[in-house]
XYZ file of N, CA, C and O in Angstrom:
628
model
N -49.336 -12.330 74.876
C -50.146 -11.896 73.828
C -49.274 -11.500 72.695
O -48.390 -10.744 72.872
N -49.584 -11.928 71.662
C -48.792 -11.623 70.360
C -49.500 -10.410 69.753
O -50.671 -10.322 69.700
N -48.513 -9.509 69.364
C -49.060 -8.394 68.658
C -49.467 -8.775 67.226
O -48.769 -9.476 66.553
N -50.422 -8.280 66.840
C -50.949 -8.570 65.519
C -50.429 -7.578 64.549
O -50.697 -6.414 64.519
N -49.623 -8.215 63.670
C -49.007 -7.359 62.631
C -50.026 -7.170 61.434
O -50.688 -8.253 61.117
N -50.008 -6.127 60.826
C -50.955 -6.075 59.679
C -50.571 -7.013 58.594
O -49.328 -7.121 58.361
N -51.392 -7.621 58.022
C -51.047 -8.585 56.945
C -50.697 -7.784 55.752
O -51.415 -6.883 55.296
N -49.602 -8.243 55.109
C -49.155 -7.609 53.891
C -49.843 -8.348 52.727
O -49.614 -9.630 52.562
N -50.705 -7.751 51.976
C -51.286 -8.419 50.959
C -50.600 -8.061 49.580
O -50.117 -6.987 49.366
N -50.427 -9.117 48.730
C -49.725 -8.802 47.416
C -50.662 -7.837 46.571
O -51.882 -7.918 46.657
N -49.914 -7.031 45.819
C -50.629 -6.068 44.923
C -51.307 -6.764 43.819
O -50.762 -7.724 43.238
N -52.491 -6.428 43.570
C -53.081 -7.102 42.468
C -52.718 -6.368 41.186
O -52.550 -5.163 41.107
N -52.460 -7.121 40.144
C -52.000 -6.618 38.859
C -53.259 -6.369 38.101
O -53.648 -7.190 37.153
N -53.945 -5.306 38.399
C -55.152 -5.044 37.602
C -54.726 -4.438 36.284
O -53.919 -3.499 36.237
N -55.306 -4.950 35.297
C -54.970 -4.360 33.916
C -55.936 -3.375 33.530
O -57.208 -3.622 33.637
N -55.486 -2.300 32.961
C -56.441 -1.272 32.579
C -56.978 -1.697 31.206
O -56.463 -2.434 30.484
N -58.115 -1.039 30.838
C -58.618 -1.397 29.504
C -57.871 -0.665 28.447
O -58.151 -0.966 27.318
N -56.947 0.292 28.654
C -56.220 0.961 27.725
C -54.894 0.255 27.496
O -54.292 -0.182 28.435
N -54.465 0.150 26.294
C -53.170 -0.362 25.954
C -52.097 0.550 26.555
O -52.295 1.651 26.819
N -50.860 0.033 26.815
C -49.780 0.858 27.355
C -49.463 2.010 26.373
O -49.619 1.840 25.227
N -48.940 3.049 26.907
C -48.661 4.261 26.063
C -47.561 3.911 25.179
O -46.483 3.423 25.575
N -47.798 4.228 23.936
C -46.756 4.161 22.866
C -46.608 5.418 22.192
O -47.733 6.017 21.729
N -45.408 5.946 21.920
C -45.286 7.159 21.173
C -45.519 6.770 19.683
O -44.732 5.972 19.193
N -46.456 7.292 19.135
C -46.723 7.060 17.698
C -46.345 8.324 16.903
O -46.704 9.435 17.251
N -45.660 8.204 15.773
C -45.380 9.401 15.001
C -46.664 9.980 14.421
O -47.528 9.289 14.061
N -46.698 11.262 14.513
C -47.805 11.929 13.918
C -47.862 11.715 12.348
O -46.915 11.609 11.659
N -49.098 11.559 11.918
C -49.270 11.266 10.530
C -49.191 12.512 9.781
O -49.904 13.478 10.052
N -48.150 12.564 8.901
C -48.018 13.864 8.183
C -47.994 13.554 6.631
O -47.470 12.516 6.222
N -48.383 14.510 5.952
C -48.392 14.311 4.481
C -47.124 15.067 4.006
O -46.827 16.155 4.568
N -46.444 14.543 3.031
C -45.326 15.160 2.521
C -45.704 16.411 1.736
O -46.759 16.467 1.093
N -44.784 17.312 1.789
C -45.028 18.497 0.955
C -44.864 18.304 -0.449
O -44.688 17.266 -0.906
N -44.974 19.309 -1.366
C -44.781 19.111 -2.729
C -43.445 18.583 -3.144
O -42.487 19.160 -2.756
N -43.372 17.398 -3.674
C -42.141 16.851 -4.063
C -41.628 17.161 -5.467
O -42.257 18.091 -6.166
N -40.564 16.684 -5.832
C -39.946 17.018 -7.105
C -40.277 15.916 -8.095
O -39.607 15.771 -9.158
N -41.259 15.006 -7.862
C -41.519 13.902 -8.740
C -41.928 14.419 -10.169
O -41.397 13.808 -11.148
N -42.721 15.416 -10.210
C -43.195 15.872 -11.470
C -42.062 16.561 -12.175
O -41.823 16.361 -13.417
N -41.265 17.250 -11.459
C -40.064 17.862 -12.128
C -39.081 16.832 -12.669
O -38.592 17.036 -13.710
N -38.883 15.842 -11.918
C -37.914 14.722 -12.323
C -38.453 14.085 -13.539
O -37.711 13.741 -14.533
N -39.740 13.758 -13.555
C -40.323 13.103 -14.723
C -40.205 13.949 -15.978
O -39.908 13.454 -17.078
N -40.337 15.234 -15.811
C -40.314 16.133 -16.946
C -38.918 16.200 -17.495
O -38.665 16.207 -18.698
N -37.994 16.261 -16.548
C -36.518 16.323 -16.925
C -36.114 14.970 -17.673
O -35.405 15.024 -18.651
N -36.660 13.817 -17.190
C -36.296 12.562 -17.692
C -36.908 12.492 -19.142
O -36.196 11.957 -20.132
N -38.034 12.964 -19.311
C -38.738 12.947 -20.740
C -37.971 13.809 -21.683
O -37.745 13.491 -22.742
N -37.521 14.983 -21.153
C -36.845 15.917 -21.952
C -35.452 15.288 -22.366
O -35.093 15.396 -23.609
N -34.674 14.654 -21.425
C -33.514 13.958 -21.843
C -33.690 12.816 -22.788
O -32.880 12.633 -23.699
N -34.803 12.109 -22.651
C -35.162 11.022 -23.620
C -35.318 11.545 -24.969
O -34.876 10.983 -25.951
N -36.070 12.549 -25.068
C -36.392 13.181 -26.436
C -35.138 13.735 -26.995
O -34.818 13.597 -28.216
N -34.233 14.297 -26.239
C -32.956 14.798 -26.711
C -32.134 13.670 -27.230
O -31.427 13.819 -28.302
N -32.066 12.616 -26.447
C -31.261 11.451 -26.956
C -31.846 10.826 -28.237
O -31.078 10.407 -29.093
N -33.133 10.814 -28.344
C -33.679 10.287 -29.606
C -33.342 11.090 -30.789
O -33.222 10.585 -31.832
N -33.353 12.381 -30.570
C -33.115 13.240 -31.646
C -31.619 13.218 -32.123
O -31.310 13.471 -33.298
N -30.672 12.857 -31.310
C -29.272 12.844 -31.672
C -28.851 11.491 -32.209
O -27.857 11.466 -32.917
N -29.498 10.331 -31.929
C -29.035 9.070 -32.400
C -30.041 8.445 -33.358
O -31.187 8.694 -33.201
N -29.474 7.849 -34.417
C -30.382 7.186 -35.302
C -30.702 5.887 -34.768
O -30.136 5.332 -33.872
N -31.804 5.179 -35.327
C -32.179 3.814 -34.717
C -31.026 2.787 -34.889
O -30.939 1.952 -33.924
N -30.235 2.887 -35.923
C -29.096 1.885 -36.089
C -28.038 2.120 -34.895
O -27.560 1.258 -34.361
N -27.798 3.427 -34.645
C -26.779 3.755 -33.602
C -27.339 3.412 -32.230
O -26.535 2.808 -31.433
N -28.659 3.522 -32.034
C -29.239 3.162 -30.778
C -29.199 1.665 -30.574
O -28.932 1.123 -29.563
N -29.354 0.890 -31.658
C -29.425 -0.595 -31.576
C -28.083 -1.070 -31.347
O -27.782 -1.909 -30.481
N -26.980 -0.484 -31.996
C -25.610 -0.822 -31.784
C -25.162 -0.510 -30.342
O -24.495 -1.254 -29.709
N -25.578 0.592 -29.801
C -25.297 0.963 -28.456
C -25.962 -0.033 -27.415
O -25.193 -0.361 -26.429
N -27.152 -0.484 -27.708
C -27.789 -1.446 -26.909
C -27.025 -2.751 -26.866
O -26.813 -3.367 -25.822
N -26.574 -3.180 -28.046
C -25.893 -4.443 -28.195
C -24.548 -4.379 -27.458
O -24.041 -5.331 -26.751
N -23.803 -3.217 -27.610
C -22.494 -3.034 -26.923
C -22.790 -3.060 -25.385
O -21.933 -3.646 -24.673
N -23.789 -2.379 -24.933
C -24.032 -2.429 -23.504
C -24.347 -3.819 -22.963
O -23.895 -4.195 -21.876
N -25.146 -4.580 -23.666
C -25.390 -5.931 -23.267
C -24.180 -6.774 -23.323
O -23.945 -7.612 -22.335
N -23.288 -6.622 -24.283
C -21.964 -7.349 -24.374
C -21.072 -6.950 -23.123
O -20.440 -7.786 -22.516
N -21.040 -5.617 -22.862
C -20.221 -5.154 -21.752
C -20.704 -5.647 -20.447
O -19.925 -5.998 -19.569
N -22.070 -5.763 -20.322
C -22.564 -6.207 -18.980
C -22.279 -7.658 -18.793
O -22.082 -8.100 -17.646
N -22.251 -8.393 -19.918
C -21.993 -9.830 -19.739
C -20.449 -10.031 -19.271
O -20.162 -10.893 -18.498
N -19.556 -9.190 -19.846
C -18.212 -9.321 -19.560
C -17.600 -10.664 -19.907
O -18.074 -11.294 -20.821
N -16.474 -11.022 -19.246
C -15.791 -12.257 -19.523
C -15.864 -13.065 -18.312
O -15.542 -12.601 -17.189
N -16.412 -14.285 -18.304
C -16.443 -15.257 -17.172
C -15.787 -16.539 -17.343
O -15.851 -17.119 -18.376
N -15.006 -16.863 -16.316
C -14.303 -18.172 -16.391
C -15.443 -19.237 -16.114
O -16.217 -19.134 -15.180
N -15.496 -20.236 -17.004
C -16.509 -21.278 -17.036
C -16.296 -22.129 -15.823
O -17.174 -22.869 -15.261
N -15.020 -22.348 -15.398
C -14.691 -23.291 -14.247
C -15.076 -22.645 -12.914
O -15.792 -23.266 -12.103
N -14.570 -21.401 -12.563
C -14.716 -20.934 -11.296
C -15.731 -19.742 -11.246
O -15.944 -19.208 -10.222
N -16.201 -19.317 -12.394
C -17.179 -18.284 -12.392
C -16.725 -16.990 -12.023
O -17.433 -16.077 -11.621
N -15.397 -16.728 -12.084
C -14.753 -15.497 -11.780
C -15.065 -14.536 -12.906
O -14.883 -14.934 -14.066
N -15.431 -13.303 -12.607
C -15.752 -12.330 -13.735
C -14.604 -11.450 -14.085
O -13.784 -11.155 -13.159
N -14.526 -10.993 -15.242
C -13.414 -10.063 -15.677
C -14.058 -8.981 -16.495
O -15.119 -9.175 -17.191
N -13.451 -7.854 -16.609
C -13.927 -6.784 -17.316
C -13.834 -7.129 -18.857
O -12.969 -7.945 -19.209
N -14.716 -6.471 -19.614
C -14.712 -6.851 -21.080
C -13.450 -6.374 -21.800
O -13.007 -7.012 -22.744
N -12.774 -5.383 -21.190
C -11.455 -5.050 -21.797
C -10.194 -5.590 -21.127
O -9.178 -5.144 -21.232
N -10.449 -6.781 -20.476
C -9.242 -7.472 -19.955
C -8.381 -7.947 -20.977
O -8.877 -8.437 -22.046
N -7.106 -7.944 -20.788
C -6.164 -8.375 -21.844
C -5.882 -9.905 -21.676
O -6.214 -10.531 -20.643
N -5.264 -10.458 -22.730
C -4.865 -11.867 -22.646
C -3.889 -12.146 -21.650
O -3.957 -13.246 -20.950
N -3.044 -11.229 -21.342
C -2.087 -11.370 -20.186
C -2.784 -11.574 -18.896
O -2.395 -12.502 -18.115
N -3.755 -10.818 -18.641
C -4.475 -10.903 -17.310
C -5.182 -12.195 -17.271
O -5.252 -12.918 -16.244
N -5.816 -12.625 -18.459
C -6.601 -13.969 -18.469
C -5.562 -15.122 -18.330
O -5.817 -16.145 -17.624
N -4.355 -15.026 -18.908
C -3.396 -16.119 -18.782
C -2.968 -16.186 -17.290
O -2.644 -17.243 -16.825
N -2.762 -15.063 -16.664
C -2.421 -15.035 -15.169
C -3.390 -15.904 -14.373
O -3.099 -16.590 -13.500
N -4.677 -15.603 -14.763
C -5.824 -16.287 -14.056
C -5.642 -17.832 -14.314
O -5.692 -18.605 -13.430
N -5.345 -18.099 -15.619
C -5.222 -19.580 -15.922
C -4.060 -20.279 -15.200
O -4.230 -21.329 -14.682
N -2.976 -19.621 -15.148
C -1.783 -20.194 -14.579
C -1.926 -20.314 -13.025
O -1.400 -21.271 -12.399
N -2.577 -19.385 -12.449
C -2.769 -19.378 -10.972
C -3.778 -20.231 -10.496
O -3.685 -20.931 -9.430
N -4.891 -20.339 -11.195
C -6.034 -21.031 -10.734
C -6.263 -22.433 -11.407
O -6.693 -23.355 -10.714
N -6.021 -22.446 -12.634
C -6.352 -23.691 -13.494
C -5.123 -23.985 -14.384
O -5.270 -24.096 -15.607
N -4.018 -24.291 -13.711
C -2.806 -24.605 -14.508
C -2.874 -25.840 -15.327
O -2.279 -25.892 -16.473
N -3.678 -26.774 -15.025
C -3.763 -28.013 -15.858
C -4.779 -28.007 -16.970
O -4.829 -28.978 -17.734
N -5.575 -26.898 -17.033
C -6.599 -26.813 -18.038
C -6.268 -26.070 -19.245
O -5.314 -25.204 -19.172
N -6.824 -26.338 -20.283
C -6.626 -25.691 -21.567
C -7.403 -24.239 -21.401
O -8.394 -24.154 -20.737
N -6.905 -23.136 -22.129
C -7.561 -21.908 -22.012
C -9.028 -21.993 -22.462
O -9.856 -21.246 -21.983
N -9.253 -22.813 -23.523
C -10.666 -22.889 -24.081
C -11.611 -23.523 -23.016
O -12.816 -23.409 -23.131
N -11.064 -24.309 -22.097
C -11.892 -24.832 -21.002
C -12.474 -23.740 -20.135
O -13.543 -23.958 -19.544
N -11.671 -22.644 -19.959
C -12.173 -21.577 -19.082
C -12.869 -20.464 -19.861
O -13.851 -20.034 -19.361
N -12.360 -20.170 -21.000
C -12.967 -19.099 -21.681
C -13.415 -19.645 -23.210
O -12.480 -20.027 -23.931
N -14.657 -19.603 -23.471
C -15.105 -20.272 -24.691
C -14.641 -19.511 -25.872
O -14.327 -20.114 -26.908
N -14.507 -18.163 -25.853
C -14.035 -17.372 -27.050
C -12.555 -17.010 -26.976
O -12.191 -15.972 -27.383
N -11.689 -17.909 -26.428
C -10.308 -17.632 -26.244
C -9.647 -17.253 -27.596
O -8.918 -16.350 -27.657
N -9.899 -18.103 -28.660
C -9.256 -17.923 -29.852
C -9.602 -16.469 -30.528
O -8.756 -15.820 -31.053
N -10.935 -16.120 -30.286
C -11.339 -14.895 -30.765
C -10.668 -13.746 -30.068
O -10.260 -12.665 -30.691
N -10.516 -13.913 -28.785
C -9.835 -12.824 -27.953
C -8.388 -12.634 -28.245
O -7.825 -11.592 -28.395
N -7.727 -13.794 -28.526
C -6.293 -13.775 -28.925
C -6.126 -13.051 -30.266
O -5.293 -12.258 -30.454
N -7.056 -13.403 -31.302
C -6.876 -12.843 -32.644
C -7.242 -11.331 -32.602
O -6.546 -10.518 -33.254
N -8.156 -11.026 -31.791
C -8.552 -9.483 -31.667
C -7.332 -8.675 -31.133
O -7.021 -7.691 -31.573
N -6.717 -9.312 -30.051
C -5.613 -8.606 -29.386
C -4.410 -8.485 -30.333
O -3.744 -7.443 -30.379
N -4.129 -9.571 -31.163
C -3.152 -9.570 -32.058
C -3.314 -8.564 -33.129
O -2.459 -7.845 -33.617
N -4.567 -8.433 -33.624
C -4.919 -7.411 -34.643
C -4.749 -6.054 -34.172
O -4.373 -5.170 -34.864
N -5.116 -5.773 -32.956
C -5.010 -4.544 -32.362
C -3.496 -4.128 -32.273
O -3.199 -3.026 -32.341
N -2.697 -5.095 -31.874
C -1.189 -4.810 -31.706
C -0.614 -4.546 -33.116
O 0.298 -3.743 -33.235
N -1.152 -5.265 -34.164
C -0.550 -5.063 -35.514
C -1.024 -3.844 -36.174
O -0.360 -3.196 -37.105
N -2.166 -3.345 -35.756
C -2.670 -2.087 -36.455
C -1.797 -0.906 -35.988
O -1.376 -0.825 -34.863
N -1.681 -0.007 -36.994
C -0.875 1.232 -36.542
C -1.485 2.029 -35.539
O -2.735 2.198 -35.530
N -0.654 2.504 -34.534
C -1.316 3.217 -33.424
C -1.768 4.646 -33.920
O -1.183 5.171 -34.928
N -2.797 5.210 -33.453
C -3.243 6.513 -33.785
C -2.207 7.502 -33.471
O -1.462 7.306 -32.522
N -2.194 8.496 -34.283
C -1.163 9.551 -34.062
C -1.334 10.209 -32.710
O -2.532 10.532 -32.266
N -0.353 10.258 -31.882
C -0.482 10.898 -30.537
C -0.872 12.310 -30.623
O -0.468 13.103 -31.540
N -1.696 12.699 -29.711
C -2.118 14.076 -29.660
C -0.973 14.941 -29.209
O -0.353 14.606 -28.142
N -0.632 15.996 -30.014
C 0.402 16.932 -29.587
C -0.048 17.876 -28.582
O -1.122 18.503 -28.680
N 0.869 17.956 -27.482
C 0.472 19.019 -26.490
C 1.032 20.334 -26.867
O 2.067 20.337 -27.474
N 0.257 21.287 -26.585
C 0.692 22.703 -26.804
C 1.847 23.043 -25.897
O 1.883 22.702 -24.676
N 2.837 23.592 -26.544
C 4.034 24.024 -25.640
C 3.670 25.335 -25.014
O 3.215 26.207 -25.703
N 3.975 25.400 -23.782
C 3.842 26.638 -23.009
C 5.022 27.487 -23.255
O 6.104 27.082 -23.384
N 4.744 28.721 -23.513
C 5.762 29.746 -23.698
C 6.506 29.957 -22.363
O 5.823 30.114 -21.372
N 7.819 29.834 -22.397
C 8.516 30.041 -21.096
C 8.400 31.511 -20.708
O 8.349 32.357 -21.462
N 8.153 31.625 -19.432
C 8.043 32.975 -18.814
C 9.353 33.587 -18.899
O 10.407 32.993 -18.644
N 9.347 34.950 -19.171
C 10.543 35.708 -19.198
C 11.024 36.050 -17.785
O 10.152 36.623 -17.062
N 12.087 35.585 -17.441
C 12.549 35.741 -16.069
C 13.235 37.123 -16.144
O 14.139 37.376 -16.757
N 12.796 37.963 -15.173
C 13.352 39.241 -15.042
C 14.514 39.177 -14.032
O 14.435 38.380 -13.073
N 15.595 39.930 -14.334
C 16.655 39.871 -13.379
C 16.323 40.605 -12.096
O 15.353 41.340 -12.038
N 17.018 40.282 -11.068
C 16.778 40.832 -9.765
C 16.979 42.333 -9.795
O 16.170 43.146 -9.124
N 17.867 42.831 -10.633
C 18.137 44.349 -10.730
C 16.867 44.965 -11.300
O 16.541 46.047 -10.816
N 16.297 44.410 -12.376
C 15.049 44.913 -12.989
C 13.932 45.114 -11.939
O 13.234 46.067 -11.929
N 13.767 44.025 -11.116
C 12.692 44.006 -10.243
C 12.999 45.164 -9.136
O 12.042 45.863 -8.754
N 14.209 45.234 -8.702
C 14.498 46.257 -7.712
C 14.348 47.639 -8.278
O 13.765 48.578 -7.584
N 14.757 47.887 -9.513
C 14.660 49.181 -10.191
C 13.157 49.545 -10.358
O 12.771 50.694 -10.067
N 12.332 48.597 -10.744
C 10.963 48.822 -10.825
C 10.202 49.138 -9.518
O 9.422 50.004 -9.471
N 10.665 48.496 -8.511
C 10.100 48.730 -7.187
C 10.560 50.060 -6.629
O 9.752 50.834 -5.988
N 11.722 50.545 -6.911
C 12.240 51.841 -6.443
C 11.637 52.941 -7.221
O 11.401 54.051 -6.616
N 11.506 52.792 -8.478
C 10.970 53.934 -9.224
C 9.408 54.117 -8.941
O 8.953 55.179 -9.311
N 8.789 53.016 -8.619
C 7.285 53.182 -8.334
C 6.609 53.055 -9.703
O 5.321 53.210 -9.629
N 7.175 52.830 -10.774
C 6.481 52.685 -12.054
C 6.460 51.273 -12.406
O 7.342 50.515 -12.179
N 5.352 50.825 -13.115
C 5.218 49.505 -13.644
C 5.808 49.382 -14.964
O 5.695 50.374 -15.728
N 6.397 48.280 -15.240
C 6.990 48.029 -16.532
C 5.858 47.754 -17.546
O 4.982 47.061 -17.232
N 5.961 48.266 -18.701
C 4.965 48.020 -19.738
C 5.341 46.655 -20.411
O 6.500 46.358 -20.738
N 4.425 45.819 -20.739
C 4.700 44.572 -21.254
C 4.387 44.655 -22.729
O 3.574 45.330 -23.241
């Protein structure tokens, strides 16, 4: 007679009606921010800037900013250069990257840049700012220091 082993039944995967537990962040409202304070400061700075510049100065500043943002770009390889790049730096780019090309093939305003740099070199340099000379400190001899220390009195200056 064979012993009857209890039959092992597979567990049923009963799904509950609730979704699995997920930790959800509590909905919180932010406290009082500095948005209003920042907007007020920005408006104050804008008004201050308007009061100090004339419309012509503002227009010139905008044009300069647009020109500086554009910078100098090589037309062949699209490498960008700072607006204050020198002819020497641009020539180094030409010789290393585009040795067989003319400078005007890479930089449309090459002639203007060369003329501007030559004019700047020919113009007299502004007078250098003189630095104030520091007065040399009077060096006291070792004997004076020892005497002052022994006597306990400070020297009058």
